[in-house]
Amino acid sequence: MRVHRLKRLLLFGPYIVFIITLVLCMVLFAYLRREDEKIEALEEEIGHITVNQNGLIEKVSSVDSSVDELSSAIAAISNELSLIDIGAIESAKSNASSVSDDKAWPRRVYLTFDDGPSANTAKILDILKKYKVKGNFFVVGTEDPELQKMYKRIVDEGHVLCMHSYSHRYNEIYSSVDAFTADLDKISALLEEVTGSVPKIYRFPGGSSNSVSRLPMKEFIKVLDERGITYYDWNVVAGDATNPMLPADKIIENSLCDLNEYEEAMILFHDLANKTSTVEALPAIIEAIQKNGITIAPIDDDTIPIRHYTNNN
Ligand SMILES: [Zn+2]
């Protein structure tokens, strides 16, 4: 039995071994195939990753090149800026502002005070002294010895003493050339007596464009010309001639609002005894003018004649 079984084993053994080997090979092949597929899938994934990575690299490099372009643009602009003359720009700016300043504000402002002297004249002189500015006083005649001292004080403190008639009575002064001349003689003599000299500046009561004169104004101007006396009117009105008295804030507003209209501004104030709001307003007006760098000046030979009179008057 054993021999028979051994013979059968020897006969079928190789077949069995072959079949087992074949099955093992098939299993192994299937396994390898599956692993291959896995590897392929992995490779594909890696490929995608690589593609994405390349895309990223591409994007990064394009950002890089944009940054480079930006940098060179900035460098170019910096270079341009360095070539621009900053001094010239500053100078142009200052010229521009000075041009606009010229337009916005006058070259000089003249503070003129009519109808004094009075108790307010001393207060105004104190204010002008405090701000170190010179004014122009168009005075009338007075018989009060105390007030007459004001003529002298005006001159002594460096202000311009000017005439504004002796009587300030329109109906008398403008009634004839003789009457006008007599009045002029009277104020000239008084001021010469007190101060030692006759002023060379005059302002007509009511201005050279007044409508009360019975004669043409050129008749009176001729009298002044013969004596070498120059007359001035005004181009800015503080508005303090009115009754009742104008409040100080209104006087300030009136005095400043029209200044930019003129290359030289001559402001008309009044230093009569009842014009206390003018005294009150004066410091703020001076401060505003000085704050804008404008010179407050006494009338001199360079002052532009500010006159209302024309040949048609
Ligand atoms: Zn007057």
mmCIF file of C-alpha atoms and ligand atoms in Angstrom:
data_model
loop_
_atom_site.group_PDB
_atom_site.id
_atom_site.type_symbol
_atom_site.label_atom_id
_atom_site.label_comp_id
_atom_site.label_asym_id
_atom_site.label_seq_id
_atom_site.Cartn_x
_atom_site.Cartn_y
_atom_site.Cartn_z
ATOM 1 C CA MET A 1 0.000 0.000 0.000
ATOM 2 C CA ARG A 2 2.762 2.273 0.987
ATOM 3 C CA VAL A 3 4.633 1.557 -2.261
ATOM 4 C CA HIS A 4 1.490 2.215 -4.193
ATOM 5 C CA ARG A 5 0.896 5.448 -2.347
ATOM 6 C CA LEU A 6 4.538 6.456 -2.931
ATOM 7 C CA LYS A 7 4.226 5.731 -6.672
ATOM 8 C CA ARG A 8 1.094 7.921 -6.852
ATOM 9 C CA LEU A 9 2.907 10.661 -5.015
ATOM 10 C CA LEU A 10 5.844 10.468 -7.365
ATOM 11 C CA LEU A 11 3.491 10.493 -10.328
ATOM 12 C CA PHE A 12 1.250 13.433 -9.242
ATOM 13 C CA GLY A 13 3.777 15.257 -7.044
ATOM 14 C CA PRO A 14 5.262 17.405 -9.776
ATOM 15 C CA TYR A 15 1.785 18.303 -11.036
ATOM 16 C CA ILE A 16 0.697 19.326 -7.554
ATOM 17 C CA VAL A 17 3.880 21.324 -7.074
ATOM 18 C CA PHE A 18 3.372 22.915 -10.476
ATOM 19 C CA ILE A 19 -0.231 23.815 -9.729
ATOM 20 C CA ILE A 20 0.667 25.226 -6.310
ATOM 21 C CA THR A 21 3.492 27.197 -7.901
ATOM 22 C CA LEU A 22 1.155 28.403 -10.627
ATOM 23 C CA VAL A 23 -1.467 29.500 -8.109
ATOM 24 C CA LEU A 24 1.204 31.251 -6.027
ATOM 25 C CA CYS A 25 2.497 32.961 -9.156
ATOM 26 C CA MET A 26 -0.985 34.121 -10.082
ATOM 27 C CA VAL A 27 -1.588 35.445 -6.584
ATOM 28 C CA LEU A 28 1.769 37.176 -6.629
ATOM 29 C CA PHE A 29 1.054 38.633 -10.079
ATOM 30 C CA ALA A 30 -2.311 39.945 -8.952
ATOM 31 C CA TYR A 31 -0.672 41.466 -5.890
ATOM 32 C CA LEU A 32 2.036 43.088 -7.958
ATOM 33 C CA ARG A 33 -0.522 44.422 -10.378
ATOM 34 C CA ARG A 34 -2.469 46.038 -7.565
ATOM 35 C CA GLU A 35 0.695 47.587 -6.150
ATOM 36 C CA ASP A 36 1.543 48.848 -9.618
ATOM 37 C CA GLU A 37 -1.832 50.545 -9.841
ATOM 38 C CA LYS A 38 -1.247 52.118 -6.452
ATOM 39 C CA ILE A 39 2.144 53.347 -7.574
ATOM 40 C CA GLU A 40 0.622 54.777 -10.742
ATOM 41 C CA ALA A 41 -2.054 56.564 -8.726
ATOM 42 C CA LEU A 42 0.583 57.910 -6.373
ATOM 43 C CA GLU A 43 2.689 59.012 -9.284
ATOM 44 C CA GLU A 44 -0.318 60.769 -10.762
ATOM 45 C CA GLU A 45 -0.945 62.505 -7.459
ATOM 46 C CA ILE A 46 2.681 63.507 -7.252
ATOM 47 C CA GLY A 47 2.352 64.804 -10.808
ATOM 48 C CA HIS A 48 -0.595 66.984 -9.784
ATOM 49 C CA ILE A 49 1.317 68.204 -6.779
ATOM 50 C CA THR A 50 4.242 69.014 -8.993
ATOM 51 C CA VAL A 51 2.026 70.799 -11.459
ATOM 52 C CA ASN A 52 0.476 72.802 -8.604
ATOM 53 C CA GLN A 53 3.891 73.479 -7.202
ATOM 54 C CA ASN A 54 5.083 74.621 -10.594
ATOM 55 C CA GLY A 55 2.017 76.836 -10.878
ATOM 56 C CA LEU A 56 2.818 78.313 -7.498
ATOM 57 C CA ILE A 57 6.424 78.811 -8.439
ATOM 58 C CA GLU A 58 5.247 80.470 -11.615
ATOM 59 C CA LYS A 59 2.931 82.759 -9.640
ATOM 60 C CA VAL A 60 5.640 83.567 -7.124
ATOM 61 C CA SER A 61 8.037 84.363 -9.913
ATOM 62 C CA SER A 62 5.447 86.577 -11.610
ATOM 63 C CA VAL A 63 4.891 88.392 -8.270
ATOM 64 C CA ASP A 64 8.651 88.661 -7.999
ATOM 65 C CA SER A 65 8.867 90.242 -11.419
ATOM 66 C CA SER A 66 6.014 92.637 -10.542
ATOM 67 C CA VAL A 67 7.881 93.634 -7.384
ATOM 68 C CA ASP A 68 10.982 94.132 -9.507
ATOM 69 C CA GLU A 69 9.054 96.313 -11.961
ATOM 70 C CA LEU A 70 7.585 98.280 -9.068
ATOM 71 C CA SER A 71 11.004 98.725 -7.502
ATOM 72 C CA SER A 72 12.475 100.009 -10.731
ATOM 73 C CA ALA A 73 9.486 102.338 -11.197
ATOM 74 C CA ILE A 74 10.018 103.682 -7.648
ATOM 75 C CA ALA A 75 13.719 104.073 -8.359
ATOM 76 C CA ALA A 76 12.924 105.962 -11.565
ATOM 77 C CA ILE A 77 10.501 108.264 -9.717
ATOM 78 C CA SER A 78 13.061 108.842 -6.941
ATOM 79 C CA ASN A 79 15.593 109.706 -9.583
ATOM 80 C CA GLU A 80 13.168 112.166 -11.201
ATOM 81 C CA LEU A 81 12.437 113.685 -7.802
ATOM 82 C CA SER A 82 16.118 114.089 -7.049
ATOM 83 C CA LEU A 83 16.485 116.013 -10.299
ATOM 84 C CA ILE A 84 13.743 118.472 -9.337
ATOM 85 C CA ASP A 85 15.051 121.645 -7.728
ATOM 86 C CA ILE A 86 13.273 121.741 -4.387
ATOM 87 C CA GLY A 87 14.584 125.268 -3.855
ATOM 88 C CA ALA A 88 12.911 126.365 -7.052
ATOM 89 C CA ILE A 89 9.647 124.814 -5.932
ATOM 90 C CA GLU A 90 9.842 126.547 -2.548
ATOM 91 C CA SER A 91 10.689 129.789 -4.247
ATOM 92 C CA ALA A 92 7.814 129.365 -6.695
ATOM 93 C CA LYS A 93 5.497 128.579 -3.814
ATOM 94 C CA SER A 94 6.602 131.645 -1.910
ATOM 95 C CA ASN A 95 6.263 133.761 -5.047
ATOM 96 C CA ALA A 96 2.801 132.372 -5.608
ATOM 97 C CA SER A 97 1.819 133.096 -2.034
ATOM 98 C CA SER A 98 3.319 136.547 -2.173
ATOM 99 C CA VAL A 99 1.405 137.219 -5.373
ATOM 100 C CA SER A 100 -1.807 136.049 -3.783
ATOM 101 C CA ASP A 101 -0.874 137.947 -0.625
ATOM 102 C CA ASP A 102 -0.367 141.049 -2.741
ATOM 103 C CA LYS A 103 -3.804 140.527 -4.124
ATOM 104 C CA ALA A 104 -5.291 139.647 -0.787
ATOM 105 C CA TRP A 105 -3.704 142.410 1.238
ATOM 106 C CA PRO A 106 -2.483 145.907 0.469
ATOM 107 C CA ARG A 107 1.153 146.913 0.400
ATOM 108 C CA ARG A 108 0.600 149.519 3.099
ATOM 109 C CA VAL A 109 -2.224 150.564 5.361
ATOM 110 C CA TYR A 110 -2.642 154.121 6.591
ATOM 111 C CA LEU A 111 -4.633 154.770 9.720
ATOM 112 C CA THR A 112 -6.135 158.244 9.413
ATOM 113 C CA PHE A 113 -8.012 160.042 12.199
ATOM 114 C CA ASP A 114 -10.235 163.011 11.400
ATOM 115 C CA ASP A 115 -11.830 165.801 13.437
ATOM 116 C CA GLY A 116 -9.564 165.700 16.530
ATOM 117 C CA PRO A 117 -8.038 166.569 18.802
ATOM 118 C CA SER A 118 -10.199 165.352 21.657
ATOM 119 C CA ALA A 119 -9.762 163.309 24.834
ATOM 120 C CA ASN A 120 -9.794 160.228 22.570
ATOM 121 C CA THR A 121 -6.752 161.471 20.655
ATOM 122 C CA ALA A 122 -4.537 160.813 23.681
ATOM 123 C CA LYS A 123 -5.975 157.294 24.034
ATOM 124 C CA ILE A 124 -5.341 156.596 20.345
ATOM 125 C CA LEU A 125 -1.771 157.889 20.655
ATOM 126 C CA ASP A 126 -1.258 155.509 23.583
ATOM 127 C CA ILE A 127 -2.510 152.563 21.516
ATOM 128 C CA LEU A 128 -0.300 153.466 18.540
ATOM 129 C CA LYS A 129 2.689 153.723 20.882
ATOM 130 C CA LYS A 130 1.929 150.303 22.344
ATOM 131 C CA TYR A 131 1.844 148.694 18.885
ATOM 132 C CA LYS A 132 4.772 150.797 17.609
ATOM 133 C CA VAL A 133 2.844 152.102 14.596
ATOM 134 C CA LYS A 134 2.466 155.580 13.173
ATOM 135 C CA GLY A 135 -0.850 157.238 12.402
ATOM 136 C CA ASN A 136 -2.018 160.257 10.446
ATOM 137 C CA PHE A 137 -4.074 162.897 12.268
ATOM 138 C CA PHE A 138 -6.212 165.269 10.228
ATOM 139 C CA VAL A 139 -6.886 167.858 12.883
ATOM 140 C CA VAL A 140 -9.252 170.808 13.168
ATOM 141 C CA GLY A 141 -8.790 173.995 15.208
ATOM 142 C CA THR A 142 -9.422 174.228 18.917
ATOM 143 C CA GLU A 143 -9.008 177.017 21.468
ATOM 144 C CA ASP A 144 -8.622 174.573 24.348
ATOM 145 C CA PRO A 145 -4.940 174.822 25.470
ATOM 146 C CA GLU A 146 -4.993 171.231 26.754
ATOM 147 C CA LEU A 147 -6.243 169.888 23.442
ATOM 148 C CA GLN A 148 -3.799 172.102 21.544
ATOM 149 C CA LYS A 149 -1.012 170.150 23.249
ATOM 150 C CA MET A 150 -2.159 167.140 21.254
ATOM 151 C CA TYR A 151 -0.887 168.755 18.036
ATOM 152 C CA LYS A 152 2.563 168.778 19.547
ATOM 153 C CA ARG A 153 2.304 165.286 20.959
ATOM 154 C CA ILE A 154 1.272 163.938 17.545
ATOM 155 C CA VAL A 155 4.394 165.455 15.969
ATOM 156 C CA ASP A 156 6.720 164.548 18.857
ATOM 157 C CA GLU A 157 5.683 160.891 18.740
ATOM 158 C CA GLY A 158 6.462 160.616 15.032
ATOM 159 C CA HIS A 159 2.950 160.683 13.623
ATOM 160 C CA VAL A 160 1.868 162.785 10.670
ATOM 161 C CA LEU A 161 0.027 165.976 11.553
ATOM 162 C CA CYS A 162 -2.328 166.979 8.757
ATOM 163 C CA MET A 163 -4.929 169.730 8.364
ATOM 164 C CA HIS A 164 -8.669 169.230 8.105
ATOM 165 C CA SER A 165 -9.756 172.928 8.194
ATOM 166 C CA TYR A 166 -10.090 175.098 11.279
ATOM 167 C CA SER A 167 -13.843 175.288 11.652
ATOM 168 C CA HIS A 168 -15.012 172.121 9.835
ATOM 169 C CA ARG A 169 -18.167 174.081 8.923
ATOM 170 C CA TYR A 170 -18.988 173.178 5.346
ATOM 171 C CA ASN A 171 -21.239 176.180 4.680
ATOM 172 C CA GLU A 172 -18.457 178.595 5.636
ATOM 173 C CA ILE A 173 -15.407 176.872 4.149
ATOM 174 C CA TYR A 174 -16.952 176.092 0.789
ATOM 175 C CA SER A 175 -18.821 179.388 0.422
ATOM 176 C CA SER A 176 -15.938 181.029 -1.477
ATOM 177 C CA VAL A 177 -12.254 180.715 -2.259
ATOM 178 C CA ASP A 178 -11.566 183.581 0.158
ATOM 179 C CA ALA A 179 -13.436 181.862 2.960
ATOM 180 C CA PHE A 180 -11.611 178.635 2.263
ATOM 181 C CA THR A 181 -8.271 180.439 2.221
ATOM 182 C CA ALA A 182 -9.028 182.301 5.472
ATOM 183 C CA ASP A 183 -9.880 179.025 7.184
ATOM 184 C CA LEU A 184 -6.706 177.445 5.818
ATOM 185 C CA ASP A 185 -4.648 180.390 7.069
ATOM 186 C CA LYS A 186 -6.166 180.063 10.519
ATOM 187 C CA ILE A 187 -5.421 176.361 10.999
ATOM 188 C CA SER A 188 -1.952 176.758 9.427
ATOM 189 C CA ALA A 189 -1.095 179.575 11.842
ATOM 190 C CA LEU A 190 -2.341 177.668 14.877
ATOM 191 C CA LEU A 191 -0.394 174.516 14.039
ATOM 192 C CA GLU A 192 2.718 176.496 13.222
ATOM 193 C CA GLU A 193 2.430 178.306 16.547
ATOM 194 C CA VAL A 194 2.120 175.038 18.511
ATOM 195 C CA THR A 195 4.441 172.760 16.567
ATOM 196 C CA GLY A 196 6.786 175.124 14.730
ATOM 197 C CA SER A 197 5.777 174.159 11.194
ATOM 198 C CA VAL A 198 2.815 174.119 8.823
ATOM 199 C CA PRO A 199 1.691 170.647 7.734
ATOM 200 C CA LYS A 200 1.831 169.902 4.015
ATOM 201 C CA ILE A 201 -1.109 167.471 3.950
ATOM 202 C CA TYR A 202 -4.792 168.392 3.907
ATOM 203 C CA ARG A 203 -8.113 166.574 3.857
ATOM 204 C CA PHE A 204 -11.236 168.419 2.771
ATOM 205 C CA PRO A 205 -14.094 168.242 5.258
ATOM 206 C CA GLY A 206 -16.504 165.775 3.645
ATOM 207 C CA GLY A 207 -13.775 164.729 1.224
ATOM 208 C CA SER A 208 -12.848 166.145 -2.180
ATOM 209 C CA SER A 209 -16.018 164.591 -3.608
ATOM 210 C CA ASN A 210 -18.357 166.322 -1.159
ATOM 211 C CA SER A 211 -21.655 167.496 -2.560
ATOM 212 C CA VAL A 212 -22.050 170.568 -0.346
ATOM 213 C CA SER A 213 -19.473 172.858 -1.911
ATOM 214 C CA ARG A 214 -20.983 175.797 -3.783
ATOM 215 C CA LEU A 215 -17.917 176.063 -5.974
ATOM 216 C CA PRO A 216 -16.159 173.428 -8.031
ATOM 217 C CA MET A 217 -13.596 171.655 -5.825
ATOM 218 C CA LYS A 218 -10.828 172.461 -8.299
ATOM 219 C CA GLU A 219 -10.993 176.082 -7.071
ATOM 220 C CA PHE A 220 -9.953 174.969 -3.585
ATOM 221 C CA ILE A 221 -7.467 172.409 -4.846
ATOM 222 C CA LYS A 222 -5.755 175.256 -6.685
ATOM 223 C CA VAL A 223 -5.269 177.092 -3.364
ATOM 224 C CA LEU A 224 -3.627 174.002 -1.863
ATOM 225 C CA ASP A 225 -1.435 173.519 -4.949
ATOM 226 C CA GLU A 226 -0.175 177.073 -4.680
ATOM 227 C CA ARG A 227 1.026 176.334 -1.161
ATOM 228 C CA GLY A 228 2.534 172.979 -1.972
ATOM 229 C CA ILE A 229 -0.073 171.190 0.114
ATOM 230 C CA THR A 230 -1.172 167.698 -0.966
ATOM 231 C CA TYR A 231 -4.663 166.476 -0.197
ATOM 232 C CA TYR A 232 -5.764 162.941 0.548
ATOM 233 C CA ASP A 233 -9.162 161.333 0.799
ATOM 234 C CA TRP A 234 -9.650 157.684 1.850
ATOM 235 C CA ASN A 235 -10.630 154.346 0.301
ATOM 236 C CA VAL A 236 -11.713 152.373 3.369
ATOM 237 C CA VAL A 237 -14.331 153.604 5.795
ATOM 238 C CA ALA A 238 -14.428 152.412 9.391
ATOM 239 C CA GLY A 239 -17.985 153.667 9.514
ATOM 240 C CA ASP A 240 -17.526 155.468 12.827
ATOM 241 C CA ALA A 241 -18.916 158.781 11.572
ATOM 242 C CA THR A 242 -22.478 157.668 12.132
ATOM 243 C CA ASN A 243 -24.821 158.553 14.958
ATOM 244 C CA PRO A 244 -25.607 156.652 17.082
ATOM 245 C CA MET A 245 -22.089 155.358 17.609
ATOM 246 C CA LEU A 246 -21.231 152.150 15.752
ATOM 247 C CA PRO A 247 -20.258 149.213 18.011
ATOM 248 C CA ALA A 248 -16.551 148.290 18.045
ATOM 249 C CA ASP A 249 -17.025 144.900 16.374
ATOM 250 C CA LYS A 250 -18.729 146.585 13.420
ATOM 251 C CA ILE A 251 -15.900 149.139 13.145
ATOM 252 C CA ILE A 252 -13.386 146.268 13.128
ATOM 253 C CA GLU A 253 -15.331 144.456 10.420
ATOM 254 C CA ASN A 254 -15.686 147.600 8.270
ATOM 255 C CA SER A 255 -12.002 148.468 8.611
ATOM 256 C CA LEU A 256 -10.737 145.031 7.605
ATOM 257 C CA CYS A 257 -13.234 143.712 5.067
ATOM 258 C CA ASP A 258 -12.308 146.083 2.229
ATOM 259 C CA LEU A 259 -8.543 146.208 2.766
ATOM 260 C CA ASN A 260 -7.847 143.572 0.114
ATOM 261 C CA GLU A 261 -9.404 145.794 -2.540
ATOM 262 C CA TYR A 262 -6.473 148.187 -2.622
ATOM 263 C CA GLU A 263 -2.746 148.159 -3.127
ATOM 264 C CA GLU A 264 -2.619 150.885 -0.504
ATOM 265 C CA ALA A 265 -5.472 151.244 1.928
ATOM 266 C CA MET A 266 -6.278 154.458 3.723
ATOM 267 C CA ILE A 267 -8.763 153.874 6.507
ATOM 268 C CA LEU A 268 -10.938 156.743 7.682
ATOM 269 C CA PHE A 269 -11.464 156.892 11.462
ATOM 270 C CA HIS A 270 -12.664 159.745 13.655
ATOM 271 C CA ASP A 271 -11.126 160.768 16.967
ATOM 272 C CA LEU A 272 -13.930 163.001 18.157
ATOM 273 C CA ALA A 273 -14.719 162.931 21.892
ATOM 274 C CA ASN A 274 -17.836 160.782 21.437
ATOM 275 C CA LYS A 275 -16.145 158.103 19.300
ATOM 276 C CA THR A 276 -15.199 155.769 22.127
ATOM 277 C CA SER A 277 -15.947 152.610 20.125
ATOM 278 C CA THR A 278 -13.268 153.661 17.622
ATOM 279 C CA VAL A 279 -10.716 153.632 20.450
ATOM 280 C CA GLU A 280 -12.088 150.273 21.586
ATOM 281 C CA ALA A 281 -11.822 148.770 18.083
ATOM 282 C CA LEU A 282 -8.347 150.061 17.225
ATOM 283 C CA PRO A 283 -6.155 147.386 18.936
ATOM 284 C CA ALA A 284 -7.953 144.507 17.181
ATOM 285 C CA ILE A 285 -7.676 146.291 13.825
ATOM 286 C CA ILE A 286 -3.929 146.888 14.254
ATOM 287 C CA GLU A 287 -3.349 143.307 15.406
ATOM 288 C CA ALA A 288 -5.230 141.863 12.412
ATOM 289 C CA ILE A 289 -3.256 144.002 9.957
ATOM 290 C CA GLN A 290 0.092 143.204 11.593
ATOM 291 C CA LYS A 291 -0.753 139.496 11.761
ATOM 292 C CA ASN A 292 -0.926 139.536 7.954
ATOM 293 C CA GLY A 293 2.497 141.134 7.711
ATOM 294 C CA ILE A 294 1.186 144.410 6.314
ATOM 295 C CA THR A 295 2.953 147.656 7.143
ATOM 296 C CA ILE A 296 0.987 150.308 8.944
ATOM 297 C CA ALA A 297 2.625 153.454 7.681
ATOM 298 C CA PRO A 298 2.656 157.211 8.051
ATOM 299 C CA ILE A 299 1.873 159.111 4.856
ATOM 300 C CA ASP A 300 5.105 159.993 3.052
ATOM 301 C CA ASP A 301 6.336 160.997 -0.390
ATOM 302 C CA ASP A 302 5.849 157.414 -1.662
ATOM 303 C CA THR A 303 2.207 157.246 -0.661
ATOM 304 C CA ILE A 304 -0.122 156.829 -3.605
ATOM 305 C CA PRO A 305 -2.483 159.825 -3.697
ATOM 306 C CA ILE A 306 -5.868 158.485 -2.707
ATOM 307 C CA ARG A 307 -8.358 161.010 -3.993
ATOM 308 C CA HIS A 308 -12.048 161.075 -4.808
ATOM 309 C CA TYR A 309 -11.983 164.237 -6.888
ATOM 310 C CA THR A 310 -12.223 164.068 -10.630
ATOM 311 C CA ASN A 311 -12.611 166.967 -13.060
ATOM 312 C CA ASN A 312 -16.304 166.135 -13.239
ATOM 313 C CA ASN A 313 -16.838 167.038 -9.581
HETATM 314 ZN ZN ZN B 1 -14.164 165.717 9.179
#
